[in-house]
């Protein structure tokens, strides 16, 4: 079946068409219009500005994705839309566009939790993300993507790390979520963004800090920075990152002139990134020992962090070699609509025929919900 996914929960206007057959998700087109430059001057996403941009971009993005997928509206079998959580002005643009298309095209409509989408980004396996410019015709892609699709075995433990969420989610099977731990304050991505701001780096902070930390391997020994590893030894699976951000602020306040020293910024970026990674890995391994999953997944925008991927892979291989680890392809780590379409496919598959019939009238009922819960 062919699924149109739409995502507007934050600062990306995204639409994608995927073809799903026997649990294999093949991406036919994946268009993301990012507003990063617009929000960078404010140091974060401004909800009403985001909504205005979504409004401007939503139909061009939809048009482009349909064109690239070589699909006509009549070939679309399902519309899948992020209906929360996120910024309400932003969510409303996507949900209203999706509801309108559902009504006028007479297609079923499903609302997807944004984090569910991030988790299901792990079920996308094809070469379009590895080489977005590839001109392989859609008809030839499926056999290749099938052979590349590794089977994700349940139970799954998923480390979700994004700008709004940091959670450990246990899944006994598809679409069954149990949150066994989460951040008590800031999300990991939010901490990256706030620390970058303290250091005078650009928004979003995750890519800015990770590039600096990666580029310069050797740390300047003049800067002996030791940040805390919050909640590391607590006997639970929760996280806390706001104290870590404050610790960075205290270090900077000791001597603000250090912000002019590139070597200080490098040392601080490396130490901060490592503090976040240490806590994320330690809690994930602890949860894996207790809940014994067959697969560990990584999800959310922070999963684009190469050092986190590398160290998590290494630690799982060394300490829990019987567990398979997987992260989404980099092209599907950050917000996109292919992941929303993928999650929609797995939801659709689980529905009985009367639920599927009802989905045709979801254009009347679907609501954007800033606080939507994962269930
Ligand atoms: O999932 P996402 O695209 O949007 C939300 O759902 O929040 O995640 C965005 C977050 C931002 O906080 C950004 O700084 C962070 O992911 N991020 C990274 C990296 N790339 C994006 N954090 C660390 N390292 C990265 N390479
Ligand atoms: Zn996200």
mmCIF file of C-alpha atoms and ligand atoms in Angstrom:
data_model
loop_
_atom_site.group_PDB
_atom_site.id
_atom_site.type_symbol
_atom_site.label_atom_id
_atom_site.label_comp_id
_atom_site.label_asym_id
_atom_site.label_seq_id
_atom_site.Cartn_x
_atom_site.Cartn_y
_atom_site.Cartn_z
ATOM 1 C CA UNK A 1 0.000 0.000 0.000
ATOM 2 C CA UNK A 2 1.034 3.624 -0.575
ATOM 3 C CA UNK A 3 1.026 5.993 2.367
ATOM 4 C CA UNK A 4 1.317 9.768 2.391
ATOM 5 C CA UNK A 5 2.955 10.984 5.610
ATOM 6 C CA UNK A 6 2.823 14.596 6.836
ATOM 7 C CA UNK A 7 4.782 16.134 9.725
ATOM 8 C CA UNK A 8 4.602 19.721 11.037
ATOM 9 C CA UNK A 9 4.975 19.352 14.819
ATOM 10 C CA UNK A 10 7.955 21.692 15.193
ATOM 11 C CA UNK A 11 10.149 23.504 12.661
ATOM 12 C CA UNK A 12 10.180 21.150 9.684
ATOM 13 C CA UNK A 13 7.424 21.045 7.092
ATOM 14 C CA UNK A 14 7.674 17.498 5.813
ATOM 15 C CA UNK A 15 5.772 15.175 3.511
ATOM 16 C CA UNK A 16 6.709 11.739 2.180
ATOM 17 C CA UNK A 17 5.251 8.874 0.227
ATOM 18 C CA UNK A 18 6.190 5.328 1.222
ATOM 19 C CA UNK A 19 5.279 2.009 -0.295
ATOM 20 C CA UNK A 20 4.767 -0.680 2.337
ATOM 21 C CA UNK A 21 4.648 -4.373 1.508
ATOM 22 C CA UNK A 22 4.953 -7.198 4.061
ATOM 23 C CA UNK A 23 6.557 -4.937 6.667
ATOM 24 C CA UNK A 24 9.090 -3.581 4.173
ATOM 25 C CA UNK A 25 8.984 0.195 4.004
ATOM 26 C CA UNK A 26 10.279 1.654 0.784
ATOM 27 C CA UNK A 27 10.524 5.434 0.623
ATOM 28 C CA UNK A 28 9.393 6.803 -2.744
ATOM 29 C CA UNK A 29 9.871 10.461 -1.822
ATOM 30 C CA UNK A 30 10.841 12.350 1.285
ATOM 31 C CA UNK A 31 10.675 16.151 1.257
ATOM 32 C CA UNK A 32 11.664 18.268 4.258
ATOM 33 C CA UNK A 33 11.549 22.035 4.288
ATOM 34 C CA UNK A 34 13.527 23.207 7.297
ATOM 35 C CA UNK A 35 12.968 26.499 9.098
ATOM 36 C CA UNK A 36 16.237 26.335 11.050
ATOM 37 C CA UNK A 37 17.619 29.540 9.556
ATOM 38 C CA UNK A 38 14.466 31.454 10.452
ATOM 39 C CA UNK A 39 14.512 30.397 14.107
ATOM 40 C CA UNK A 40 18.297 30.522 14.582
ATOM 41 C CA UNK A 41 18.266 34.272 15.243
ATOM 42 C CA UNK A 42 15.869 33.700 18.167
ATOM 43 C CA UNK A 43 17.927 30.805 19.543
ATOM 44 C CA UNK A 44 14.945 28.444 19.429
ATOM 45 C CA UNK A 45 11.659 27.734 17.685
ATOM 46 C CA UNK A 46 9.068 30.539 17.819
ATOM 47 C CA UNK A 47 5.641 28.805 17.557
ATOM 48 C CA UNK A 48 3.763 31.468 15.590
ATOM 49 C CA UNK A 49 6.629 32.017 13.171
ATOM 50 C CA UNK A 50 6.795 28.255 12.688
ATOM 51 C CA UNK A 51 3.061 28.129 11.908
ATOM 52 C CA UNK A 52 3.382 30.923 9.355
ATOM 53 C CA UNK A 53 6.200 29.076 7.588
ATOM 54 C CA UNK A 54 4.311 25.766 7.644
ATOM 55 C CA UNK A 55 1.330 27.502 6.081
ATOM 56 C CA UNK A 56 3.531 28.914 3.340
ATOM 57 C CA UNK A 57 5.297 25.615 2.684
ATOM 58 C CA UNK A 58 2.801 22.841 3.274
ATOM 59 C CA UNK A 59 1.227 22.719 -0.193
ATOM 60 C CA UNK A 60 4.478 23.178 -2.156
ATOM 61 C CA UNK A 61 6.013 20.388 -0.038
ATOM 62 C CA UNK A 62 3.008 18.114 -0.633
ATOM 63 C CA UNK A 63 3.080 18.875 -4.339
ATOM 64 C CA UNK A 64 6.798 18.124 -4.570
ATOM 65 C CA UNK A 65 6.597 14.867 -2.654
ATOM 66 C CA UNK A 66 3.740 13.561 -4.811
ATOM 67 C CA UNK A 67 5.611 14.537 -7.943
ATOM 68 C CA UNK A 68 8.839 12.865 -6.812
ATOM 69 C CA UNK A 69 7.033 9.700 -5.780
ATOM 70 C CA UNK A 70 5.456 9.480 -9.235
ATOM 71 C CA UNK A 71 2.150 8.888 -7.444
ATOM 72 C CA UNK A 72 -1.257 10.337 -8.214
ATOM 73 C CA UNK A 73 -3.696 11.031 -5.376
ATOM 74 C CA UNK A 74 -5.811 8.059 -6.467
ATOM 75 C CA UNK A 75 -2.827 5.740 -5.811
ATOM 76 C CA UNK A 76 -2.541 6.845 -2.192
ATOM 77 C CA UNK A 77 -4.198 4.359 0.183
ATOM 78 C CA UNK A 78 -3.698 6.099 3.522
ATOM 79 C CA UNK A 79 -2.823 9.519 4.943
ATOM 80 C CA UNK A 80 -0.737 9.524 8.106
ATOM 81 C CA UNK A 81 -0.308 12.743 10.080
ATOM 82 C CA UNK A 82 1.535 13.737 13.261
ATOM 83 C CA UNK A 83 -1.190 14.980 15.595
ATOM 84 C CA UNK A 84 1.046 15.527 18.629
ATOM 85 C CA UNK A 85 2.921 16.208 20.769
ATOM 86 C CA UNK A 86 4.413 19.468 19.564
ATOM 87 C CA UNK A 87 3.635 23.139 19.104
ATOM 88 C CA UNK A 88 -0.104 23.625 18.639
ATOM 89 C CA UNK A 89 0.110 26.387 15.980
ATOM 90 C CA UNK A 90 2.494 24.172 14.023
ATOM 91 C CA UNK A 91 0.545 20.918 14.485
ATOM 92 C CA UNK A 92 -2.685 22.575 13.349
ATOM 93 C CA UNK A 93 -1.321 23.378 9.898
ATOM 94 C CA UNK A 94 -0.407 19.745 9.211
ATOM 95 C CA UNK A 95 -3.541 18.243 10.715
ATOM 96 C CA UNK A 96 -5.862 20.628 8.856
ATOM 97 C CA UNK A 97 -4.067 19.973 5.555
ATOM 98 C CA UNK A 98 -4.278 16.208 6.135
ATOM 99 C CA UNK A 99 -7.963 16.391 7.074
ATOM 100 C CA UNK A 100 -8.731 18.415 3.946
ATOM 101 C CA UNK A 101 -6.943 15.905 1.695
ATOM 102 C CA UNK A 102 -8.651 12.999 3.458
ATOM 103 C CA UNK A 103 -12.080 14.528 2.828
ATOM 104 C CA UNK A 104 -11.527 15.573 -0.782
ATOM 105 C CA UNK A 105 -9.590 12.470 -1.873
ATOM 106 C CA UNK A 106 -11.786 10.152 0.204
ATOM 107 C CA UNK A 107 -8.820 8.487 1.894
ATOM 108 C CA UNK A 108 -8.518 7.064 5.422
ATOM 109 C CA UNK A 109 -6.611 9.238 7.884
ATOM 110 C CA UNK A 110 -4.561 8.193 10.932
ATOM 111 C CA UNK A 111 -3.075 10.417 13.641
ATOM 112 C CA UNK A 112 0.440 9.404 14.708
ATOM 113 C CA UNK A 113 2.384 10.270 17.851
ATOM 114 C CA UNK A 114 5.585 12.073 16.864
ATOM 115 C CA UNK A 115 7.755 9.756 18.985
ATOM 116 C CA UNK A 116 6.053 6.701 17.528
ATOM 117 C CA UNK A 117 7.201 8.049 14.174
ATOM 118 C CA UNK A 118 10.793 8.408 15.402
ATOM 119 C CA UNK A 119 10.741 4.810 16.669
ATOM 120 C CA UNK A 120 9.385 3.554 13.335
ATOM 121 C CA UNK A 121 12.139 5.384 11.439
ATOM 122 C CA UNK A 122 14.106 2.280 12.399
ATOM 123 C CA UNK A 123 11.845 0.191 10.180
ATOM 124 C CA UNK A 124 12.813 2.158 7.075
ATOM 125 C CA UNK A 125 15.619 0.590 5.145
ATOM 126 C CA UNK A 126 16.416 1.745 1.676
ATOM 127 C CA UNK A 127 19.111 3.470 -0.237
ATOM 128 C CA UNK A 128 17.309 6.766 -0.791
ATOM 129 C CA UNK A 129 18.678 8.137 2.493
ATOM 130 C CA UNK A 130 22.173 6.896 1.795
ATOM 131 C CA UNK A 131 22.046 8.600 -1.561
ATOM 132 C CA UNK A 132 19.131 11.040 -1.757
ATOM 133 C CA UNK A 133 20.032 12.032 -5.298
ATOM 134 C CA UNK A 134 19.927 8.466 -6.590
ATOM 135 C CA UNK A 135 17.930 8.181 -9.764
ATOM 136 C CA UNK A 136 17.017 4.536 -9.321
ATOM 137 C CA UNK A 137 13.443 4.227 -10.573
ATOM 138 C CA UNK A 138 10.963 3.465 -7.808
ATOM 139 C CA UNK A 139 10.037 0.166 -9.459
ATOM 140 C CA UNK A 140 13.602 -1.139 -9.073
ATOM 141 C CA UNK A 141 14.069 -0.089 -5.504
ATOM 142 C CA UNK A 142 11.917 -2.591 -3.693
ATOM 143 C CA UNK A 143 13.968 -5.751 -4.263
ATOM 144 C CA UNK A 144 17.081 -4.008 -3.026
ATOM 145 C CA UNK A 145 15.430 -2.551 0.046
ATOM 146 C CA UNK A 146 13.911 -5.952 0.913
ATOM 147 C CA UNK A 147 17.281 -7.619 0.982
ATOM 148 C CA UNK A 148 18.652 -4.843 3.169
ATOM 149 C CA UNK A 149 15.858 -4.959 5.706
ATOM 150 C CA UNK A 150 17.054 -6.535 8.929
ATOM 151 C CA UNK A 151 14.279 -8.053 11.001
ATOM 152 C CA UNK A 152 13.726 -6.216 14.234
ATOM 153 C CA UNK A 153 12.943 -8.797 16.890
ATOM 154 C CA UNK A 154 10.757 -8.037 19.899
ATOM 155 C CA UNK A 155 10.915 -7.282 22.741
ATOM 156 C CA UNK A 156 12.536 -4.015 21.812
ATOM 157 C CA UNK A 157 14.107 -1.464 24.132
ATOM 158 C CA UNK A 158 14.177 1.974 22.518
ATOM 159 C CA UNK A 159 16.247 4.936 23.672
ATOM 160 C CA UNK A 160 14.335 8.000 22.454
ATOM 161 C CA UNK A 161 16.423 11.172 22.418
ATOM 162 C CA UNK A 162 15.043 14.288 20.753
ATOM 163 C CA UNK A 163 14.602 17.999 21.378
ATOM 164 C CA UNK A 164 11.458 17.409 23.422
ATOM 165 C CA UNK A 165 11.842 13.860 24.750
ATOM 166 C CA UNK A 166 14.314 11.574 26.473
ATOM 167 C CA UNK A 167 12.755 8.235 27.287
ATOM 168 C CA UNK A 168 13.472 4.550 27.557
ATOM 169 C CA UNK A 169 10.551 2.744 25.945
ATOM 170 C CA UNK A 170 9.949 -0.974 26.172
ATOM 171 C CA UNK A 171 7.965 -2.589 23.337
ATOM 172 C CA UNK A 172 6.761 -6.170 23.724
ATOM 173 C CA UNK A 173 5.448 -5.988 20.198
ATOM 174 C CA UNK A 174 4.494 -3.491 17.491
ATOM 175 C CA UNK A 175 2.705 -0.408 18.864
ATOM 176 C CA UNK A 176 2.918 -1.535 22.509
ATOM 177 C CA UNK A 177 4.744 1.085 24.489
ATOM 178 C CA UNK A 178 5.781 1.097 28.119
ATOM 179 C CA UNK A 179 7.857 4.055 29.263
ATOM 180 C CA UNK A 180 10.251 2.678 31.872
ATOM 181 C CA UNK A 181 12.231 5.892 32.369
ATOM 182 C CA UNK A 182 12.327 9.480 31.186
ATOM 183 C CA UNK A 183 13.843 12.863 31.821
ATOM 184 C CA UNK A 184 12.632 14.705 34.872
ATOM 185 C CA UNK A 185 13.441 18.090 33.316
ATOM 186 C CA UNK A 186 15.213 18.956 30.039
ATOM 187 C CA UNK A 187 15.424 16.538 27.108
ATOM 188 C CA UNK A 188 18.874 15.571 25.832
ATOM 189 C CA UNK A 189 18.494 17.596 22.609
ATOM 190 C CA UNK A 190 17.222 20.569 24.596
ATOM 191 C CA UNK A 191 20.352 20.364 26.778
ATOM 192 C CA UNK A 192 22.533 20.405 23.643
ATOM 193 C CA UNK A 193 20.617 23.466 22.397
ATOM 194 C CA UNK A 194 20.856 25.347 25.722
ATOM 195 C CA UNK A 195 24.548 24.581 26.246
ATOM 196 C CA UNK A 196 25.325 25.689 22.683
ATOM 197 C CA UNK A 197 23.609 28.973 23.461
ATOM 198 C CA UNK A 198 25.709 29.438 26.620
ATOM 199 C CA UNK A 199 28.832 28.777 24.543
ATOM 200 C CA UNK A 200 27.752 31.235 21.848
ATOM 201 C CA UNK A 201 27.276 28.504 19.235
ATOM 202 C CA UNK A 202 24.555 28.459 16.634
ATOM 203 C CA UNK A 203 21.094 26.888 16.847
ATOM 204 C CA UNK A 204 20.378 23.969 16.812
ATOM 205 C CA UNK A 205 23.044 23.145 19.347
ATOM 206 C CA UNK A 206 23.273 19.384 18.813
ATOM 207 C CA UNK A 207 24.901 19.498 15.387
ATOM 208 C CA UNK A 208 27.010 22.539 16.397
ATOM 209 C CA UNK A 209 28.444 20.894 19.529
ATOM 210 C CA UNK A 210 28.941 17.490 17.929
ATOM 211 C CA UNK A 211 30.808 18.932 14.954
ATOM 212 C CA UNK A 212 33.185 20.809 17.257
ATOM 213 C CA UNK A 213 33.625 17.794 19.530
ATOM 214 C CA UNK A 214 34.333 15.483 16.577
ATOM 215 C CA UNK A 215 36.583 17.751 14.571
ATOM 216 C CA UNK A 216 39.104 18.265 17.307
ATOM 217 C CA UNK A 217 40.093 14.934 18.750
ATOM 218 C CA UNK A 218 42.712 16.032 21.215
ATOM 219 C CA UNK A 219 41.570 17.988 24.192
ATOM 220 C CA UNK A 220 43.593 20.960 25.385
ATOM 221 C CA UNK A 221 45.082 19.904 28.737
ATOM 222 C CA UNK A 222 44.908 23.484 30.027
ATOM 223 C CA UNK A 223 41.163 22.994 30.436
ATOM 224 C CA UNK A 224 40.454 20.355 33.053
ATOM 225 C CA UNK A 225 36.677 20.316 32.937
ATOM 226 C CA UNK A 226 34.789 17.650 34.848
ATOM 227 C CA UNK A 227 31.050 17.906 34.461
ATOM 228 C CA UNK A 228 28.647 15.766 36.501
ATOM 229 C CA UNK A 229 26.927 12.649 35.117
ATOM 230 C CA UNK A 230 23.423 13.325 36.533
ATOM 231 C CA UNK A 231 21.367 10.380 37.834
ATOM 232 C CA UNK A 232 24.076 7.917 36.769
ATOM 233 C CA UNK A 233 23.999 5.953 39.990
ATOM 234 C CA UNK A 234 20.302 6.255 40.742
ATOM 235 C CA UNK A 235 18.498 2.983 40.858
ATOM 236 C CA UNK A 236 15.986 3.851 38.135
ATOM 237 C CA UNK A 237 15.878 4.588 34.417
ATOM 238 C CA UNK A 238 15.145 8.306 34.647
ATOM 239 C CA UNK A 239 17.345 11.121 33.381
ATOM 240 C CA UNK A 240 17.995 14.753 34.278
ATOM 241 C CA UNK A 241 19.902 17.202 32.113
ATOM 242 C CA UNK A 242 19.080 20.626 33.499
ATOM 243 C CA UNK A 243 21.768 20.386 36.242
ATOM 244 C CA UNK A 244 24.326 19.528 33.590
ATOM 245 C CA UNK A 245 23.441 22.679 31.675
ATOM 246 C CA UNK A 246 23.759 24.699 34.919
ATOM 247 C CA UNK A 247 27.166 23.122 35.586
ATOM 248 C CA UNK A 248 28.313 24.368 32.164
ATOM 249 C CA UNK A 249 26.992 27.826 33.028
ATOM 250 C CA UNK A 250 28.926 27.855 36.339
ATOM 251 C CA UNK A 251 32.144 26.864 34.560
ATOM 252 C CA UNK A 252 31.654 29.711 32.078
ATOM 253 C CA UNK A 253 30.812 32.212 34.816
ATOM 254 C CA UNK A 254 34.151 31.504 36.516
ATOM 255 C CA UNK A 255 35.797 33.426 33.723
ATOM 256 C CA UNK A 256 33.640 34.630 30.848
ATOM 257 C CA UNK A 257 36.704 35.581 28.828
ATOM 258 C CA UNK A 258 37.176 31.877 28.199
ATOM 259 C CA UNK A 259 34.298 32.059 25.725
ATOM 260 C CA UNK A 260 36.731 33.833 23.395
ATOM 261 C CA UNK A 261 39.127 30.899 23.571
ATOM 262 C CA UNK A 262 38.389 28.349 20.877
ATOM 263 C CA UNK A 263 40.200 25.646 22.828
ATOM 264 C CA UNK A 264 37.898 26.164 25.811
ATOM 265 C CA UNK A 265 34.831 25.792 23.554
ATOM 266 C CA UNK A 266 36.275 22.582 22.156
ATOM 267 C CA UNK A 267 37.084 21.156 25.600
ATOM 268 C CA UNK A 268 33.653 22.093 26.953
ATOM 269 C CA UNK A 269 31.820 20.689 23.918
ATOM 270 C CA UNK A 270 33.691 17.402 24.246
ATOM 271 C CA UNK A 271 33.115 17.083 27.980
ATOM 272 C CA UNK A 272 29.434 18.043 27.763
ATOM 273 C CA UNK A 273 28.755 15.639 24.891
ATOM 274 C CA UNK A 274 30.571 12.843 26.734
ATOM 275 C CA UNK A 275 28.605 13.506 29.949
ATOM 276 C CA UNK A 276 25.314 13.151 28.037
ATOM 277 C CA UNK A 277 26.534 10.028 26.232
ATOM 278 C CA UNK A 278 27.773 8.392 29.454
ATOM 279 C CA UNK A 279 24.393 8.792 31.139
ATOM 280 C CA UNK A 280 22.382 7.676 28.089
ATOM 281 C CA UNK A 281 24.505 4.571 27.572
ATOM 282 C CA UNK A 282 24.685 3.596 31.219
ATOM 283 C CA UNK A 283 20.900 3.782 31.701
ATOM 284 C CA UNK A 284 20.201 1.946 28.433
ATOM 285 C CA UNK A 285 22.530 -0.918 29.348
ATOM 286 C CA UNK A 286 21.082 -1.086 32.850
ATOM 287 C CA UNK A 287 17.543 -1.286 31.420
ATOM 288 C CA UNK A 288 18.639 -3.929 28.896
ATOM 289 C CA UNK A 289 20.084 -6.092 31.680
ATOM 290 C CA UNK A 290 16.834 -5.873 33.587
ATOM 291 C CA UNK A 291 14.302 -6.224 30.738
ATOM 292 C CA UNK A 292 16.334 -8.484 28.413
ATOM 293 C CA UNK A 293 15.200 -7.147 25.012
ATOM 294 C CA UNK A 294 16.278 -8.875 21.795
ATOM 295 C CA UNK A 295 16.831 -5.541 20.055
ATOM 296 C CA UNK A 296 17.910 -2.099 21.242
ATOM 297 C CA UNK A 297 16.825 0.803 19.038
ATOM 298 C CA UNK A 298 17.895 4.425 19.051
ATOM 299 C CA UNK A 299 15.424 7.128 17.959
ATOM 300 C CA UNK A 300 14.946 10.911 17.781
ATOM 301 C CA UNK A 301 17.030 13.811 16.505
ATOM 302 C CA UNK A 302 19.939 13.209 18.905
ATOM 303 C CA UNK A 303 20.354 9.785 17.272
ATOM 304 C CA UNK A 304 22.128 11.734 14.517
ATOM 305 C CA UNK A 305 25.015 12.146 16.962
ATOM 306 C CA UNK A 306 27.798 9.988 15.542
ATOM 307 C CA UNK A 307 29.694 9.653 18.796
ATOM 308 C CA UNK A 308 26.570 8.443 20.617
ATOM 309 C CA UNK A 309 25.980 5.861 17.873
ATOM 310 C CA UNK A 310 29.590 4.721 17.907
ATOM 311 C CA UNK A 311 29.911 4.375 21.660
ATOM 312 C CA UNK A 312 26.486 2.744 22.086
ATOM 313 C CA UNK A 313 27.295 0.200 19.351
ATOM 314 C CA UNK A 314 30.637 -0.579 20.975
ATOM 315 C CA UNK A 315 29.242 -0.933 24.505
ATOM 316 C CA UNK A 316 26.369 -3.191 23.414
ATOM 317 C CA UNK A 317 28.683 -5.395 21.341
ATOM 318 C CA UNK A 318 31.055 -5.727 24.265
ATOM 319 C CA UNK A 319 28.635 -6.113 27.169
ATOM 320 C CA UNK A 320 25.457 -7.516 25.620
ATOM 321 C CA UNK A 321 26.607 -9.260 22.436
ATOM 322 C CA UNK A 322 23.374 -11.298 22.115
ATOM 323 C CA UNK A 323 21.327 -8.091 21.679
ATOM 324 C CA UNK A 324 21.140 -6.491 18.239
ATOM 325 C CA UNK A 325 21.500 -2.716 18.113
ATOM 326 C CA UNK A 326 20.037 -0.519 15.426
ATOM 327 C CA UNK A 327 19.776 3.206 14.799
ATOM 328 C CA UNK A 328 17.801 4.867 12.005
ATOM 329 C CA UNK A 329 19.653 5.782 8.851
ATOM 330 C CA UNK A 330 20.987 9.308 9.379
ATOM 331 C CA UNK A 331 18.577 10.678 6.760
ATOM 332 C CA UNK A 332 15.637 9.580 8.932
ATOM 333 C CA UNK A 333 17.022 10.544 12.369
ATOM 334 C CA UNK A 334 15.765 14.115 12.353
ATOM 335 C CA UNK A 335 12.139 15.103 11.858
ATOM 336 C CA UNK A 336 10.723 13.783 8.591
ATOM 337 C CA UNK A 337 7.418 12.453 7.286
ATOM 338 C CA UNK A 338 8.600 9.055 6.013
ATOM 339 C CA UNK A 339 8.764 7.908 9.634
ATOM 340 C CA UNK A 340 5.170 9.113 10.191
ATOM 341 C CA UNK A 341 4.027 7.181 7.110
ATOM 342 C CA UNK A 342 5.918 4.073 8.329
ATOM 343 C CA UNK A 343 4.215 4.207 11.733
ATOM 344 C CA UNK A 344 0.863 4.713 9.966
ATOM 345 C CA UNK A 345 1.424 1.487 8.011
ATOM 346 C CA UNK A 346 2.003 -0.566 11.176
ATOM 347 C CA UNK A 347 -1.073 0.988 12.829
ATOM 348 C CA UNK A 348 -3.221 0.307 9.753
ATOM 349 C CA UNK A 349 -2.106 -3.314 9.650
ATOM 350 C CA UNK A 350 -3.346 -3.893 13.179
ATOM 351 C CA UNK A 351 -6.798 -2.442 12.596
ATOM 352 C CA UNK A 352 -9.905 -4.537 11.892
ATOM 353 C CA UNK A 353 -12.210 -3.694 8.993
ATOM 354 C CA UNK A 354 -14.633 -1.581 11.019
ATOM 355 C CA UNK A 355 -11.737 0.486 12.417
ATOM 356 C CA UNK A 356 -10.449 0.914 8.881
ATOM 357 C CA UNK A 357 -13.892 2.089 7.721
ATOM 358 C CA UNK A 358 -14.024 4.622 10.540
ATOM 359 C CA UNK A 359 -10.648 6.031 9.508
ATOM 360 C CA UNK A 360 -12.375 7.456 6.394
ATOM 361 C CA UNK A 361 -14.283 9.858 8.651
ATOM 362 C CA UNK A 362 -11.315 10.822 10.809
ATOM 363 C CA UNK A 363 -11.205 14.145 8.958
ATOM 364 C CA UNK A 364 -14.138 15.089 11.215
ATOM 365 C CA UNK A 365 -12.657 13.858 14.491
ATOM 366 C CA UNK A 366 -8.878 14.082 14.438
ATOM 367 C CA UNK A 367 -7.488 16.650 16.873
ATOM 368 C CA UNK A 368 -4.030 18.142 17.224
ATOM 369 C CA UNK A 369 -2.869 17.615 20.807
ATOM 370 C CA UNK A 370 0.252 19.367 22.139
ATOM 371 C CA UNK A 371 0.434 16.917 25.067
ATOM 372 C CA UNK A 372 -0.475 13.725 23.211
ATOM 373 C CA UNK A 373 0.613 10.617 25.167
ATOM 374 C CA UNK A 374 2.386 7.644 23.640
ATOM 375 C CA UNK A 375 0.077 4.640 23.890
HETATM 376 O O1 LIG B 1 13.738 14.799 16.731
HETATM 377 P P1 LIG B 1 14.158 16.181 16.401
HETATM 378 O O2 LIG B 1 14.537 16.474 14.983
HETATM 379 O O3 LIG B 1 13.022 17.177 16.828
HETATM 380 C C1 LIG B 1 12.276 16.934 17.992
HETATM 381 O O4 LIG B 1 11.401 16.035 17.945
HETATM 382 O O5 LIG B 1 12.602 17.561 19.003
HETATM 383 O O6 LIG B 1 15.357 16.532 17.365
HETATM 384 C C2 LIG B 1 15.943 17.794 17.364
HETATM 385 C C3 LIG B 1 16.998 17.811 18.430
HETATM 386 C C4 LIG B 1 17.580 19.189 18.658
HETATM 387 O O7 LIG B 1 17.575 19.461 20.033
HETATM 388 C C5 LIG B 1 18.984 19.050 18.095
HETATM 389 O O8 LIG B 1 19.923 19.883 18.742
HETATM 390 C C6 LIG B 1 19.287 17.594 18.336
HETATM 391 O O9 LIG B 1 18.077 16.939 18.067
HETATM 392 N N1 LIG B 1 20.339 17.091 17.440
HETATM 393 C C7 LIG B 1 21.504 16.597 17.871
HETATM 394 C C8 LIG B 1 22.270 16.297 16.712
HETATM 395 N N2 LIG B 1 21.507 16.594 15.617
HETATM 396 C C9 LIG B 1 20.320 17.075 16.087
HETATM 397 N N3 LIG B 1 21.997 16.414 19.109
HETATM 398 C C10 LIG B 1 23.232 15.930 19.227
HETATM 399 N N4 LIG B 1 24.022 15.632 18.181
HETATM 400 C C11 LIG B 1 23.581 15.790 16.913
HETATM 401 N N5 LIG B 1 24.375 15.487 15.877
HETATM 402 ZN ZN1 LIG B 2 11.353 14.821 16.450
#
